[in-house]
XYZ file of C-alpha atoms in Angstrom:
441
model
C 76.234 61.511 47.406
C 79.732 62.787 46.361
C 82.617 62.745 49.043
C 84.069 66.108 48.148
C 82.863 68.883 50.405
C 83.273 72.620 49.139
C 83.968 75.005 52.111
C 84.206 78.685 52.121
C 86.165 79.732 55.134
C 86.717 82.478 57.064
C 83.252 82.934 58.748
C 82.947 82.608 62.636
C 80.725 79.304 63.611
C 77.555 80.535 65.569
C 74.746 78.703 66.913
C 73.679 75.623 68.512
C 74.215 71.534 67.941
C 73.521 68.538 69.556
C 75.875 65.632 70.492
C 74.255 62.227 71.321
C 75.770 58.760 72.779
C 79.622 58.041 72.527
C 81.049 56.558 69.521
C 83.713 55.074 71.835
C 80.804 53.618 73.788
C 77.724 52.564 72.099
C 79.200 49.869 69.997
C 80.824 48.357 72.723
C 77.403 48.245 74.627
C 75.762 46.777 71.636
C 78.108 43.639 71.558
C 77.717 43.366 75.302
C 73.954 42.606 74.778
C 75.029 39.516 73.015
C 75.843 38.360 76.453
C 72.422 38.491 77.986
C 69.544 36.118 77.733
C 67.037 38.696 77.595
C 66.553 42.029 74.911
C 68.545 45.045 76.241
C 67.411 48.745 75.392
C 69.816 51.123 74.680
C 69.361 54.962 74.668
C 70.879 58.479 72.988
C 72.573 56.080 70.295
C 73.844 58.517 67.422
C 73.382 57.594 63.976
C 76.774 57.037 62.655
C 78.673 54.431 60.562
C 80.335 52.828 63.304
C 76.777 51.926 65.177
C 75.273 50.766 61.397
C 78.256 48.407 60.902
C 77.819 46.797 64.462
C 74.119 46.309 63.776
C 74.334 44.683 60.679
C 77.038 42.335 62.159
C 74.766 41.636 65.354
C 71.923 40.704 62.370
C 74.170 38.375 60.457
C 74.696 36.414 63.972
C 70.888 36.151 64.476
C 70.466 38.990 66.994
C 67.319 41.332 65.976
C 67.897 44.889 66.376
C 65.442 47.606 66.037
C 66.414 51.396 65.988
C 64.724 54.210 66.354
C 67.222 57.082 64.583
C 65.022 59.915 65.263
C 64.595 59.192 69.376
C 68.112 57.530 69.360
C 66.618 54.121 70.958
C 67.768 50.945 70.326
C 66.399 47.515 71.126
C 68.489 44.534 70.870
C 67.039 40.809 71.058
C 69.993 38.150 71.377
C 68.186 35.035 71.714
C 68.731 33.493 68.437
C 72.192 34.245 68.429
C 73.883 31.813 65.579
C 76.956 31.405 63.784
C 77.076 33.803 60.705
C 78.502 33.071 57.274
C 82.116 34.209 57.030
C 82.033 35.874 53.890
C 79.374 38.206 55.407
C 81.232 38.960 58.190
C 84.365 39.948 56.035
C 82.348 41.994 53.928
C 80.842 43.916 56.672
C 83.663 43.817 59.523
C 86.467 44.525 57.448
C 86.359 48.605 57.643
C 86.151 48.276 61.486
C 87.899 47.036 64.175
C 84.802 46.458 66.311
C 84.824 42.529 65.176
C 87.379 41.724 67.767
C 85.239 42.505 70.622
C 82.572 40.139 69.403
C 84.934 37.101 70.327
C 84.463 36.911 74.029
C 80.511 37.206 73.907
C 80.247 34.800 70.627
C 82.490 32.242 72.628
C 80.598 32.033 75.808
C 77.073 32.215 73.527
C 77.809 29.595 70.669
C 81.536 28.297 71.228
C 83.250 29.787 68.194
C 83.875 32.878 66.747
C 85.363 34.495 63.493
C 86.882 37.745 62.782
C 88.089 39.169 59.240
C 91.193 40.972 58.737
C 90.412 44.592 60.328
C 90.506 47.991 59.253
C 90.025 51.378 61.326
C 92.141 54.721 61.229
C 95.804 54.481 60.475
C 97.102 56.517 63.336
C 99.374 53.646 64.868
C 99.601 50.162 66.275
C 96.294 48.367 67.563
C 97.854 45.151 67.696
C 95.379 42.296 67.110
C 97.885 39.696 68.540
C 97.591 41.671 71.940
C 93.545 40.786 71.865
C 94.359 37.464 70.737
C 96.737 36.702 73.586
C 94.301 37.910 76.031
C 91.557 35.731 74.574
C 93.938 32.535 74.547
C 94.508 33.548 78.525
C 91.026 32.912 79.050
C 91.436 29.263 77.309
C 90.132 30.128 73.903
C 91.795 28.324 70.511
C 92.871 30.735 68.214
C 93.391 29.592 64.726
C 94.829 32.134 62.049
C 93.962 31.122 58.527
C 94.113 32.928 55.249
C 90.849 34.007 55.366
C 90.593 35.581 59.046
C 90.872 34.130 62.497
C 89.023 31.320 63.734
C 88.313 30.502 67.319
C 86.688 27.864 69.981
C 85.970 27.480 73.095
C 87.268 24.304 75.260
C 84.934 21.822 76.305
C 85.431 23.375 79.902
C 84.166 26.519 79.013
C 86.499 29.863 79.295
C 88.123 30.369 82.524
C 89.178 33.663 84.767
C 92.810 34.708 84.522
C 95.113 37.334 85.225
C 95.663 39.882 82.624
C 98.799 42.461 82.938
C 98.270 45.337 80.552
C 101.871 46.929 79.630
C 100.223 49.894 78.622
C 96.434 50.965 79.913
C 94.500 49.901 76.153
C 91.069 50.913 75.889
C 90.383 48.057 73.360
C 92.287 45.432 75.436
C 90.376 46.453 78.487
C 87.037 46.091 76.673
C 87.985 42.829 75.635
C 88.664 41.510 79.042
C 85.687 43.066 80.380
C 83.428 41.701 77.873
C 85.306 37.928 77.907
C 85.475 37.857 81.818
C 82.097 38.484 82.935
C 81.031 35.109 82.016
C 84.113 33.169 82.245
C 84.221 30.582 85.103
C 86.175 32.095 88.323
C 87.806 35.374 88.969
C 89.863 37.651 86.450
C 92.460 40.277 87.439
C 92.832 42.871 85.145
C 96.042 45.117 85.883
C 97.105 48.289 83.905
C 93.675 48.775 82.877
C 91.999 51.990 80.855
C 89.569 53.710 82.848
C 88.129 56.082 80.684
C 84.627 57.516 81.116
C 83.454 55.199 78.328
C 85.058 52.073 79.873
C 83.528 53.139 83.486
C 80.158 53.256 81.454
C 80.624 49.674 79.832
C 81.177 48.741 83.359
C 77.960 50.237 84.789
C 76.180 48.225 81.921
C 77.532 44.859 82.574
C 76.771 45.488 86.151
C 73.395 46.070 85.251
C 73.290 42.752 83.406
C 74.228 40.753 86.663
C 78.115 40.838 86.354
C 80.261 41.579 89.475
C 82.948 44.051 88.632
C 84.983 45.677 91.297
C 87.685 48.552 89.683
C 90.145 49.876 92.177
C 92.097 53.150 92.585
C 95.628 51.580 90.993
C 93.938 50.519 87.541
C 93.320 47.015 88.461
C 89.680 45.644 87.910
C 88.655 42.449 89.719
C 85.497 40.430 87.535
C 83.875 37.407 89.103
C 82.619 35.492 86.545
C 78.805 34.649 86.653
C 76.904 31.690 84.947
C 73.938 34.096 83.480
C 73.548 37.753 82.442
C 70.284 39.609 81.585
C 69.283 42.610 79.215
C 69.714 45.827 80.329
C 68.191 49.489 79.708
C 70.927 52.250 79.537
C 71.536 55.586 78.220
C 74.628 56.208 76.862
C 76.813 59.097 78.288
C 77.577 61.639 75.526
C 80.468 61.711 73.285
C 83.210 64.088 74.911
C 85.368 63.789 71.612
C 82.777 65.154 69.148
C 81.817 67.904 71.890
C 85.391 68.939 71.912
C 85.907 68.654 68.313
C 83.113 71.701 68.196
C 84.707 73.517 70.932
C 87.882 73.888 68.895
C 86.015 74.842 65.782
C 84.494 77.609 67.780
C 88.022 78.644 68.650
C 89.862 78.424 65.507
C 86.995 80.329 63.811
C 86.588 82.776 66.214
C 82.962 81.759 66.692
C 80.432 81.039 69.662
C 78.882 77.337 69.706
C 76.636 75.930 72.254
C 76.983 71.867 72.620
C 73.842 70.489 73.897
C 74.899 67.448 75.473
C 78.250 68.056 76.351
C 79.311 66.899 80.177
C 81.611 68.589 82.246
C 82.810 65.801 84.540
C 84.079 63.934 81.240
C 85.750 66.788 79.929
C 87.699 68.715 82.856
C 91.045 68.319 81.284
C 89.933 69.785 78.063
C 88.174 72.372 79.586
C 91.368 73.306 81.628
C 93.494 73.724 78.194
C 90.793 75.355 76.025
C 90.877 78.156 78.742
C 94.811 78.306 78.884
C 94.712 78.782 75.023
C 92.740 81.658 75.715
C 89.085 80.135 75.128
C 85.915 80.621 77.007
C 82.986 78.225 78.030
C 80.253 78.726 80.151
C 78.899 75.421 81.620
C 75.092 75.158 81.499
C 72.285 72.903 82.631
C 72.056 71.080 79.366
C 75.592 71.513 77.848
C 78.334 73.800 77.455
C 78.599 77.107 75.196
C 82.500 77.197 73.609
C 83.382 80.795 72.322
C 86.329 82.718 71.553
C 86.278 85.856 73.932
C 88.377 88.315 71.689
C 91.826 88.996 71.784
C 94.962 86.790 71.116
C 95.075 83.247 71.703
C 97.969 81.610 73.665
C 100.533 78.995 72.658
C 100.877 76.004 75.409
C 102.983 72.987 76.014
C 100.640 69.780 75.923
C 101.216 66.162 76.348
C 98.437 63.557 75.364
C 97.757 60.688 77.859
C 95.681 57.980 78.963
C 92.612 59.454 81.090
C 92.651 61.525 83.355
C 95.133 63.053 81.084
C 94.469 64.997 77.884
C 92.961 62.675 75.596
C 94.672 61.995 72.222
C 91.623 62.481 70.085
C 91.441 65.891 71.605
C 94.932 67.299 70.171
C 94.224 67.134 66.394
C 91.419 69.595 66.356
C 93.062 71.581 69.009
C 96.124 71.932 66.979
C 94.299 73.516 64.440
C 93.445 76.469 66.911
C 97.011 76.655 67.998
C 97.884 77.787 64.476
C 96.344 80.746 65.316
C 97.993 81.284 68.636
C 100.852 83.537 69.425
C 104.345 81.896 69.868
C 105.408 78.552 69.571
C 102.861 75.661 71.004
C 104.466 72.138 71.726
C 102.287 68.798 71.417
C 103.760 65.595 72.622
C 101.913 62.573 71.626
C 102.015 59.564 73.902
C 99.022 57.316 72.752
C 99.256 56.699 69.290
C 102.695 56.927 67.082
C 101.271 58.099 64.082
C 98.565 60.928 64.747
C 100.390 63.733 63.269
C 99.867 62.897 59.534
C 96.906 64.953 59.472
C 99.298 68.238 59.638
C 100.863 67.618 56.306
C 97.322 69.241 54.974
C 97.768 72.203 57.687
C 101.124 72.615 55.996
C 99.395 73.018 52.703
C 97.227 75.616 54.029
C 100.339 77.501 55.093
C 100.314 76.345 58.752
C 103.928 76.702 60.242
C 104.365 72.989 62.047
C 107.209 70.917 62.312
C 106.984 67.333 63.980
C 109.780 65.416 65.510
C 110.762 62.119 66.531
C 112.229 63.339 69.786
C 109.850 63.271 72.969
C 109.382 67.336 73.105
C 107.133 66.726 76.230
C 108.129 66.618 79.804
C 108.993 63.159 80.179
C 110.206 60.453 77.506
C 107.577 58.222 76.203
C 107.328 54.677 74.709
C 107.823 56.053 71.609
C 110.857 58.031 72.055
C 113.680 55.593 70.647
C 111.341 53.887 67.777
C 111.913 56.673 65.584
C 108.136 57.913 65.134
C 107.334 61.662 64.536
C 105.114 61.807 67.496
C 106.207 65.463 68.665
C 104.750 68.792 66.704
C 105.835 72.304 67.218
C 103.106 74.904 65.890
C 104.255 78.132 65.625
C 101.428 81.105 65.088
C 99.632 82.485 64.441
C 99.717 82.087 60.688
C 96.531 82.778 58.749
C 95.040 79.748 57.272
C 94.737 79.456 53.185
C 92.332 77.439 51.282
C 93.374 74.224 49.810
C 92.041 71.026 47.920
C 92.755 68.664 50.686
C 91.971 64.735 51.512
C 90.642 63.590 54.650
C 93.281 61.050 56.288
C 91.109 59.486 59.181
C 88.302 60.127 61.239
C 89.702 62.668 63.802
C 92.420 64.087 61.566
C 89.361 64.664 58.976
C 87.315 66.871 61.288
C 90.284 68.735 61.986
C 91.002 69.225 58.154
C 87.485 70.448 58.095
C 87.865 73.221 61.343
C 90.994 74.352 59.131
C 88.895 74.800 55.949
C 86.176 76.750 57.860
C 89.250 78.853 59.280
C 91.003 79.421 56.361
C 90.386 82.298 53.613
C 89.047 81.040 50.700
C 87.244 78.146 49.239
C 88.751 74.609 49.922
C 87.765 71.272 48.689
C 87.962 68.456 51.326
C 87.615 64.889 49.390
C 87.058 61.875 51.286
C 84.798 63.466 53.989
C 82.296 60.492 54.399
C 84.778 58.920 56.846
C 83.948 61.582 58.975
C 80.416 59.992 59.604
C 82.021 57.238 61.310
C 81.757 59.334 64.280
C 80.079 62.737 64.037
C 76.392 62.032 63.735
C 74.996 64.599 61.052
C 78.058 66.538 60.550
C 76.800 68.299 57.585
C 73.342 69.211 59.035
C 75.302 70.912 62.202
C 77.869 72.668 59.917
C 74.685 74.503 58.182
C 72.981 74.936 61.769
C 76.324 77.026 62.557
C 76.214 78.928 59.564
C 78.852 77.349 57.838
C 78.932 77.861 54.343
C 79.447 74.036 52.801
C 78.011 72.178 50.173
C 78.770 68.842 48.157
C 80.074 69.171 44.960
C 80.678 66.803 41.907
C 83.852 64.484 41.818
């Protein structure tokens, strides 16, 4: 399959699609299964590339993974976990950042772990050293070599510690949880991320036998236990994918029902969607997003950790803001390089300027570091078709939305990266009457 998609724009997206489990939760719940002595079953699992990568990494380590793709049911048996070949780990894991989260469970199960150089979207710093420092605090022996990072567990095992996060990092919170649950003693995590996906991971670990107590001040207390058992759990739906389809409906003047979307996880997005001029109906099994007619409204928006406006929501929404009356201001405070995707939008005649200054209500940690982390969008500007290349997962879906909203036929290269986080996205586009097809490179 070629990675260039031909998109005939200018047609509203209309119809119904379904979202399944969250990309930012399911792979982490899969890794958690390695901590158990008995099999686990995970439901509502999406068919996305990150799930495929983690499945294969787990198989390399001796776990048996059975995935019923049609039903979205995965069964993981970790009984025979073993040391994997480093070359195999490197071949599979180099395109993802997930392998770093294998370390805690593998150190508990086997006494050693290895991770290759890590990939992922180029949207800003996700420092591996931060993860390594957390593992060292538990007592892990970390050895950086030319082929990757080798870790081992001391003879007395990993021990509870106090982890103070300078920023509520999702990855660092996950790392701490997955390591602390079987470390001897108590771990105190301060400044933790509290996203819905984090809380669902805590739900999974509690089902396995962990003792985890979140507090209202972003601190989490974890009491280590000697043994964990398998779980049965249904993943929360993917609120990023749901919001992406909502933004696509708004940008194209369409009407999209997203089955599986859940209001409690999307309160902040829904408030902003309404302020911009979009409309939605909360129904029993999902949310209908639609453009009610009339003009869209410019807004001032600042991304933040949960319960603020999610950084992964801003890119698709920026496309819709190109069609709003007046000046919109977006201040990105989570990832410093998240506005690279706007270059393609400018190529499509959007009027977007990016700035190093903090244009939000309060200065952020990027304000004095020379990053272009604020954007001003002037609209409405009719988008024009162009030949563009996908930069990363969320920026790529935003490019796709722009092509769907633009006048004329666009060619979007590198489109396959979207499959990392959007299940059957081409099928869903066709369900919404989008005029898309793959073409020869």
